[in-house]
PDB file of C-alpha atoms in Angstrom:
ATOM      1  CA  UNK A   1       0.193   0.008   0.370  1.00 64.00           C
ATOM      2  CA  UNK A   2       2.765   2.320  -0.193  1.00 72.00           C
ATOM      3  CA  UNK A   3       3.409   4.574  -3.241  1.00 79.00           C
ATOM      4  CA  UNK A   4       6.137   4.059  -4.624  1.00 85.00           C
ATOM      5  CA  UNK A   5       9.635   5.927  -5.081  1.00 90.00           C
ATOM      6  CA  UNK A   6       8.638   7.890  -7.909  1.00 93.00           C
ATOM      7  CA  UNK A   7       4.074   9.107  -7.424  1.00 92.00           C
ATOM      8  CA  UNK A   8       6.100  10.794  -4.236  1.00 92.00           C
ATOM      9  CA  UNK A   9       8.611  12.490  -5.976  1.00 94.00           C
ATOM     10  CA  UNK A  10       6.123  13.121  -9.344  1.00 94.00           C
ATOM     11  CA  UNK A  11       5.803  16.391  -8.249  1.00 95.00           C
ATOM     12  CA  UNK A  12       9.157  17.567  -8.077  1.00 96.00           C
ATOM     13  CA  UNK A  13       9.081  17.267 -12.158  1.00 96.00           C
ATOM     14  CA  UNK A  14       7.260  20.415 -12.925  1.00 96.00           C
ATOM     15  CA  UNK A  15      11.125  22.421 -12.542  1.00 97.00           C
ATOM     16  CA  UNK A  16      13.456  21.335 -15.683  1.00 96.00           C
ATOM     17  CA  UNK A  17      16.372  22.085 -12.511  1.00 97.00           C
ATOM     18  CA  UNK A  18      14.981  19.175 -10.437  1.00 97.00           C
ATOM     19  CA  UNK A  19      15.003  16.927 -13.291  1.00 97.00           C
ATOM     20  CA  UNK A  20      18.189  17.723 -14.469  1.00 96.00           C
ATOM     21  CA  UNK A  21      19.690  17.187 -10.268  1.00 97.00           C
ATOM     22  CA  UNK A  22      17.212  13.747  -9.462  1.00 96.00           C
ATOM     23  CA  UNK A  23      18.496  12.773 -13.682  1.00 96.00           C
ATOM     24  CA  UNK A  24      22.774  13.951 -12.517  1.00 95.00           C
ATOM     25  CA  UNK A  25      22.100  11.886  -8.734  1.00 94.00           C
ATOM     26  CA  UNK A  26      20.210   8.952 -10.196  1.00 94.00           C
ATOM     27  CA  UNK A  27      22.902   8.375 -13.155  1.00 93.00           C
ATOM     28  CA  UNK A  28      25.707   9.102 -10.612  1.00 93.00           C
ATOM     29  CA  UNK A  29      24.014   5.835  -8.158  1.00 91.00           C
ATOM     30  CA  UNK A  30      24.425   3.401 -11.189  1.00 92.00           C
ATOM     31  CA  UNK A  31      28.239   4.335 -12.386  1.00 92.00           C
ATOM     32  CA  UNK A  32      29.419   5.376  -7.918  1.00 90.00           C
ATOM     33  CA  UNK A  33      27.124   1.814  -7.525  1.00 89.00           C
ATOM     34  CA  UNK A  34      28.958  -0.012 -10.773  1.00 86.00           C
ATOM     35  CA  UNK A  35      32.194   0.194 -10.047  1.00 88.00           C
ATOM     36  CA  UNK A  36      32.323   0.441  -6.236  1.00 86.00           C
ATOM     37  CA  UNK A  37      29.425  -0.539  -5.018  1.00 84.00           C
ATOM     38  CA  UNK A  38      27.670   1.817  -2.935  1.00 85.00           C
ATOM     39  CA  UNK A  39      25.811   5.066  -3.531  1.00 80.00           C
ATOM     40  CA  UNK A  40      29.135   7.519  -3.480  1.00 80.00           C
ATOM     41  CA  UNK A  41      32.094   7.703  -4.979  1.00 73.00           C
ATOM     42  CA  UNK A  42      35.370   6.102  -3.524  1.00 64.00           C
ATOM     43  CA  UNK A  43      38.508   8.944  -3.432  1.00 58.00           C
ATOM     44  CA  UNK A  44      39.994   6.612  -0.655  1.00 50.00           C
ATOM     45  CA  UNK A  45      39.689   3.107  -1.849  1.00 53.00           C
ATOM     46  CA  UNK A  46      37.696   0.007  -1.783  1.00 54.00           C
ATOM     47  CA  UNK A  47      34.060   0.815   0.220  1.00 50.00           C
ATOM     48  CA  UNK A  48      34.125  -0.190   4.134  1.00 57.00           C
ATOM     49  CA  UNK A  49      31.851  -3.302   4.253  1.00 54.00           C
ATOM     50  CA  UNK A  50      29.185  -1.383   5.760  1.00 56.00           C
ATOM     51  CA  UNK A  51      28.620   0.906   3.057  1.00 75.00           C
ATOM     52  CA  UNK A  52      27.932  -1.455   1.018  1.00 81.00           C
ATOM     53  CA  UNK A  53      24.370  -0.999  -0.607  1.00 82.00           C
ATOM     54  CA  UNK A  54      22.683  -4.442  -0.745  1.00 83.00           C
ATOM     55  CA  UNK A  55      22.122  -5.955  -4.772  1.00 80.00           C
ATOM     56  CA  UNK A  56      19.936  -5.285  -5.169  1.00 87.00           C
ATOM     57  CA  UNK A  57      19.332  -2.032  -4.951  1.00 89.00           C
ATOM     58  CA  UNK A  58      21.307  -1.261  -9.143  1.00 91.00           C
ATOM     59  CA  UNK A  59      17.757  -2.759  -9.985  1.00 93.00           C
ATOM     60  CA  UNK A  60      15.608  -0.422  -8.320  1.00 93.00           C
ATOM     61  CA  UNK A  61      17.479   2.548  -9.656  1.00 94.00           C
ATOM     62  CA  UNK A  62      17.337   1.219 -13.216  1.00 95.00           C
ATOM     63  CA  UNK A  63      13.218   0.089 -12.334  1.00 96.00           C
ATOM     64  CA  UNK A  64      13.404   4.507 -11.101  1.00 96.00           C
ATOM     65  CA  UNK A  65      15.525   5.019 -14.063  1.00 96.00           C
ATOM     66  CA  UNK A  66      13.148   3.141 -15.968  1.00 97.00           C
ATOM     67  CA  UNK A  67       9.619   5.766 -14.571  1.00 96.00           C
ATOM     68  CA  UNK A  68      12.781   8.693 -15.481  1.00 97.00           C
ATOM     69  CA  UNK A  69      13.180   8.537 -18.673  1.00 97.00           C
ATOM     70  CA  UNK A  70       9.320   6.838 -19.515  1.00 97.00           C
ATOM     71  CA  UNK A  71       7.628   9.709 -18.212  1.00 97.00           C
ATOM     72  CA  UNK A  72      10.377  12.475 -19.713  1.00 96.00           C
ATOM     73  CA  UNK A  73       8.637  10.698 -23.145  1.00 97.00           C
ATOM     74  CA  UNK A  74      12.796   9.563 -24.434  1.00 97.00           C
ATOM     75  CA  UNK A  75      11.084   6.179 -25.102  1.00 97.00           C
ATOM     76  CA  UNK A  76      14.586   3.915 -25.891  1.00 98.00           C
ATOM     77  CA  UNK A  77      15.815   5.466 -22.234  1.00 97.00           C
ATOM     78  CA  UNK A  78      13.294   4.203 -20.503  1.00 97.00           C
ATOM     79  CA  UNK A  79      12.979   0.274 -22.278  1.00 98.00           C
ATOM     80  CA  UNK A  80      16.672  -0.057 -21.901  1.00 97.00           C
ATOM     81  CA  UNK A  81      16.690   0.205 -18.695  1.00 97.00           C
ATOM     82  CA  UNK A  82      13.071  -1.582 -17.241  1.00 98.00           C
ATOM     83  CA  UNK A  83      15.069  -4.572 -19.360  1.00 98.00           C
ATOM     84  CA  UNK A  84      18.054  -4.760 -17.768  1.00 96.00           C
ATOM     85  CA  UNK A  85      15.992  -4.465 -15.390  1.00 96.00           C
ATOM     86  CA  UNK A  86      14.028  -7.781 -16.073  1.00 97.00           C
ATOM     87  CA  UNK A  87      17.277  -9.307 -17.466  1.00 96.00           C
ATOM     88  CA  UNK A  88      18.612  -9.099 -13.778  1.00 93.00           C
ATOM     89  CA  UNK A  89      15.692 -10.316 -11.574  1.00 95.00           C
ATOM     90  CA  UNK A  90      13.519 -11.680 -14.272  1.00 96.00           C
ATOM     91  CA  UNK A  91      10.867 -13.003 -11.860  1.00 96.00           C
ATOM     92  CA  UNK A  92       9.779  -9.087  -9.976  1.00 94.00           C
ATOM     93  CA  UNK A  93       6.466  -9.435 -11.505  1.00 95.00           C
ATOM     94  CA  UNK A  94       6.265  -4.946 -10.646  1.00 93.00           C
ATOM     95  CA  UNK A  95       8.925  -5.146 -13.571  1.00 96.00           C
ATOM     96  CA  UNK A  96       6.553  -6.509 -16.231  1.00 97.00           C
ATOM     97  CA  UNK A  97       4.271  -3.937 -14.739  1.00 96.00           C
ATOM     98  CA  UNK A  98       5.596  -0.991 -16.065  1.00 95.00           C
ATOM     99  CA  UNK A  99       6.543  -2.207 -19.027  1.00 96.00           C
ATOM    100  CA  UNK A 100       4.093  -2.898 -20.514  1.00 94.00           C
TER     101      UNK A 100
END
């Protein structure tokens, strides 16, 4: 019964500067997660085990980015992110529902 994060912050998309900030943060989070396993860039070596994000984090980042790009009308990027999420977790029904 909890609304999705995207639905909770969708009102921010009325301000173009906020959209740019959201997109910048999300893409930085994806890059940092793929490189370091955490949202933070690791300037002093690898991240501590306490800072490491769970493996499901990238799934939800991809899901949010798919919603983000879909809302902005960029279907190609939205499909790329939702398809990646489906490849990573093919049993999550919510991914197929969003793609549909």
